[in-house]
Tab-separated table of C-alpha atoms in Angstrom:
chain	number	residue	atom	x	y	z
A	139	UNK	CA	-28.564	5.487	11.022
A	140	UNK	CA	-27.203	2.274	12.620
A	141	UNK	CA	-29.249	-0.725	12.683
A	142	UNK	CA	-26.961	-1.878	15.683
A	143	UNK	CA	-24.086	0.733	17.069
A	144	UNK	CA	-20.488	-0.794	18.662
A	145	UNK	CA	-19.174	2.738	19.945
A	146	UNK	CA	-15.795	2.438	20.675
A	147	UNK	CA	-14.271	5.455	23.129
A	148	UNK	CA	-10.378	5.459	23.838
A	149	UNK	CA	-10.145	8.277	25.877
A	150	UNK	CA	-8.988	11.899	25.556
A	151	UNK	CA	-5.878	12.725	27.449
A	152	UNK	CA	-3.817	9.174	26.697
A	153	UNK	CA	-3.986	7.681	22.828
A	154	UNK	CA	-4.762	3.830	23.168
A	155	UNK	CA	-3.649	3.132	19.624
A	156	UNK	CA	-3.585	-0.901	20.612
A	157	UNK	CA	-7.666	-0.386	21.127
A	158	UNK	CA	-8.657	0.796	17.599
A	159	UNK	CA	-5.978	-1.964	16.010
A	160	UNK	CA	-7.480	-4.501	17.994
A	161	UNK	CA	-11.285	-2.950	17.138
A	162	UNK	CA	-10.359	-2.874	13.540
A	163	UNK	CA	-8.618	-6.592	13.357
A	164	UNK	CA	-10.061	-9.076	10.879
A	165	UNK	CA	-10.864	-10.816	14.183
A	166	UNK	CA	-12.897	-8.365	15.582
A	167	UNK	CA	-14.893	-7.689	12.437
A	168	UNK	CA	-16.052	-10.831	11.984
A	169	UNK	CA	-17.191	-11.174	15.825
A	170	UNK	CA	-18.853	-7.977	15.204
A	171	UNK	CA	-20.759	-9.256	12.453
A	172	UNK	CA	-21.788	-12.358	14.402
A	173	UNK	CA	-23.362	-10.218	16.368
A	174	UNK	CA	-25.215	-8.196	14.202
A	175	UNK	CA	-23.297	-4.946	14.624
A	176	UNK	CA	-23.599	-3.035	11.572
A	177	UNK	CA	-21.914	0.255	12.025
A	178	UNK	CA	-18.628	0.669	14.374
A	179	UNK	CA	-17.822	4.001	15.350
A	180	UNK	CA	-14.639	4.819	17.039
A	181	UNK	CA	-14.021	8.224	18.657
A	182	UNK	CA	-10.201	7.979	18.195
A	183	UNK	CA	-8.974	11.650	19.921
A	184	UNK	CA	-5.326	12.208	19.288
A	185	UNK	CA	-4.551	8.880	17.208
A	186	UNK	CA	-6.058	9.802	14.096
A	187	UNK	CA	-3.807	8.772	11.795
A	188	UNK	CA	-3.509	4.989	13.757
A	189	UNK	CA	-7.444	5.020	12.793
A	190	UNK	CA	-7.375	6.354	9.439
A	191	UNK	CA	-4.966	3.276	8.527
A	192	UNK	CA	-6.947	0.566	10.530
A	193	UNK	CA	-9.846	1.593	9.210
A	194	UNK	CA	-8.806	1.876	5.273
A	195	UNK	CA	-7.092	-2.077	6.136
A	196	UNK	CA	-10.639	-2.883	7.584
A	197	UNK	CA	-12.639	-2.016	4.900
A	198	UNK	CA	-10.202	-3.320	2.606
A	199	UNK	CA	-10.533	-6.740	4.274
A	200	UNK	CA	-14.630	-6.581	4.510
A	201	UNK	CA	-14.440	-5.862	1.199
A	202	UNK	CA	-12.156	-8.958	-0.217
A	203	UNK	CA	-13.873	-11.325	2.577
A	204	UNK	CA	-17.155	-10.442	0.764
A	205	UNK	CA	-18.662	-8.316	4.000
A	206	UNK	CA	-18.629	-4.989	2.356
A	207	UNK	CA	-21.491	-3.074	3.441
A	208	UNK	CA	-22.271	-5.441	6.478
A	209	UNK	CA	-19.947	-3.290	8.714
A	210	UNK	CA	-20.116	0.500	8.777
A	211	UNK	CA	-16.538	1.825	9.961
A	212	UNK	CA	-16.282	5.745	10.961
A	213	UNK	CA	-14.961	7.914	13.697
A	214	UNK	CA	-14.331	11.147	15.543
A	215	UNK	CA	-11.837	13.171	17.114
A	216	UNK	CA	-12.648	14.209	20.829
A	217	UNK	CA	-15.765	15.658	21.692
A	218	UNK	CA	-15.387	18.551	24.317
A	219	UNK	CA	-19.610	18.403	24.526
A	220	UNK	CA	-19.060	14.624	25.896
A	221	UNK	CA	-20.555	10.996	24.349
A	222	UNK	CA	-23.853	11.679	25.562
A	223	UNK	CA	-24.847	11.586	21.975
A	224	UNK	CA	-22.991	8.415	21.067
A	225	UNK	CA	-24.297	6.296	24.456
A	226	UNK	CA	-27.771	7.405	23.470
A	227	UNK	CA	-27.228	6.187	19.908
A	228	UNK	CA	-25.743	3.017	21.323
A	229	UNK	CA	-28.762	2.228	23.539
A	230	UNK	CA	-31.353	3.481	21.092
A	231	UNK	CA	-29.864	0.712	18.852
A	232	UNK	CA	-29.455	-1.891	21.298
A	233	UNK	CA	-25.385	-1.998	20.677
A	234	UNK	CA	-22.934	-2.261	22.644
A	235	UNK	CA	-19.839	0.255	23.540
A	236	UNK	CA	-16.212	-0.556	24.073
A	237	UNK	CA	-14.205	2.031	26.584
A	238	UNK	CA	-10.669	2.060	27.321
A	239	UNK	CA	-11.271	1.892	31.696
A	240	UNK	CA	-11.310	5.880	32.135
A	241	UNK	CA	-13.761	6.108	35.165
A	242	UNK	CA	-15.783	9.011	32.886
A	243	UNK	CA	-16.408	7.001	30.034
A	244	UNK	CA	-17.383	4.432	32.287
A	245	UNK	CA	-19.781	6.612	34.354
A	246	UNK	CA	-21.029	7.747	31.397
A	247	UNK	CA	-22.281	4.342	30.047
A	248	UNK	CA	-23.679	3.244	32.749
A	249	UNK	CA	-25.674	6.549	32.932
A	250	UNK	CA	-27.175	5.067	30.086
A	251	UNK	CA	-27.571	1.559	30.718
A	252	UNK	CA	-25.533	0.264	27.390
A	253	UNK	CA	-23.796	-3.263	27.573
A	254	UNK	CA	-20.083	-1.986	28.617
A	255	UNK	CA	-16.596	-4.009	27.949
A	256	UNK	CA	-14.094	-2.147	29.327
A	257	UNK	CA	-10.235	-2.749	28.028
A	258	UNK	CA	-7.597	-1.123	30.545
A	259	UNK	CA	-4.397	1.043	28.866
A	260	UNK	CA	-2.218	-1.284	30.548
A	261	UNK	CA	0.562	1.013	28.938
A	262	UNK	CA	-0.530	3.543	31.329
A	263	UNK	CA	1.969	4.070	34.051
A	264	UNK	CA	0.286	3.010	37.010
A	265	UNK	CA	-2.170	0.696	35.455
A	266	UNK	CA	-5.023	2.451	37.407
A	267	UNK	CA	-7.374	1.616	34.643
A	268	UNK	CA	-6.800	-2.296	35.217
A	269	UNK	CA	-7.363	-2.070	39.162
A	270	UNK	CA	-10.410	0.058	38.623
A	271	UNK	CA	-11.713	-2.637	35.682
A	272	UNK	CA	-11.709	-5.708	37.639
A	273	UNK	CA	-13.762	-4.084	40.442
A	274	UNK	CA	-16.450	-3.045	38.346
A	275	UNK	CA	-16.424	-6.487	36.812
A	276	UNK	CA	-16.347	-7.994	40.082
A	277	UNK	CA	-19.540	-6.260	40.670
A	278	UNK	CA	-21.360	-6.960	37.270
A	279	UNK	CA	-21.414	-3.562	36.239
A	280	UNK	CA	-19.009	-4.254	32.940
A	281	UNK	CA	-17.762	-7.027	31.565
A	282	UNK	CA	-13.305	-6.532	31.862
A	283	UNK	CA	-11.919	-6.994	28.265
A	284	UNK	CA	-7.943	-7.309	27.242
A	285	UNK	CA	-6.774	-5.977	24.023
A	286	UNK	CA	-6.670	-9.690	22.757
């Protein structure tokens, strides 16, 4: 059980490979830390294998940096059922979730009230994710995140 969650969704239809590296960068880890997250958990859908190999790095890092077991790192392939379960978890913990800018994921968070950053696909081809980030920014329903 997580002491404090950091669910990270990337979406179903599009991989957003550049999310979990980013996630999973020595960087990252240590802000995570700072802020008490102690178990990262990454639903990954078609990029598997980009997750599998930032996540073996990560751990490798939290282990020579000293951090082993202050950072749980696991993850999941799409869920047809939804992340009901995971935004639950996620509240229930007082975490926080990360969401590529998908307007489900989105919905779905604030359904349940968790502390949303929301980093647009800019890869995508019409950059819809970006226009509909910095709305729901504008209105303080998110915070709007970049992959840096």
């Amino acid at each position: 059980m997580a002491t404090k969650l950091c669910f990270v969704t990337t979406g179903a239809t599009a991989p957003f490979t550049a999310l979990i590296e980013s996630i999973l960068s020595q960087a990252s880890l240590n802000e995570l830390i700072k802020c008490k997250v102690t178990h990262v958990f990454i639903q990954y859908g078609t990029a598997k294998d980009v997750y599998e190999a930032s996540a073996k790095a990560a751990r490798d890092y939290l282990k020579q940096d000293g951090k082993e077991g202050q950072l749980e790192i696991d993850g999941m392939d799409f869920d047809s059922g939804g992340l009901r379960k995971q935004f639950k978890l996620v509240r229930e913990t007082n975490g926080l979730a990360i969401s590529h800018a998908g307007s489900g994921s989105i919905l779905e968070a604030l359904r349940f009230e968790v502390p949303l950053i929301v980093v647009p696909n800019t890869a995508l081809l019409d950059n819809h994710q970006a226009e509909l980030a910095i709305a729901m920014d504008h209105h303080n329903y998110l915070i709007h995140g970049n992959i840096k």
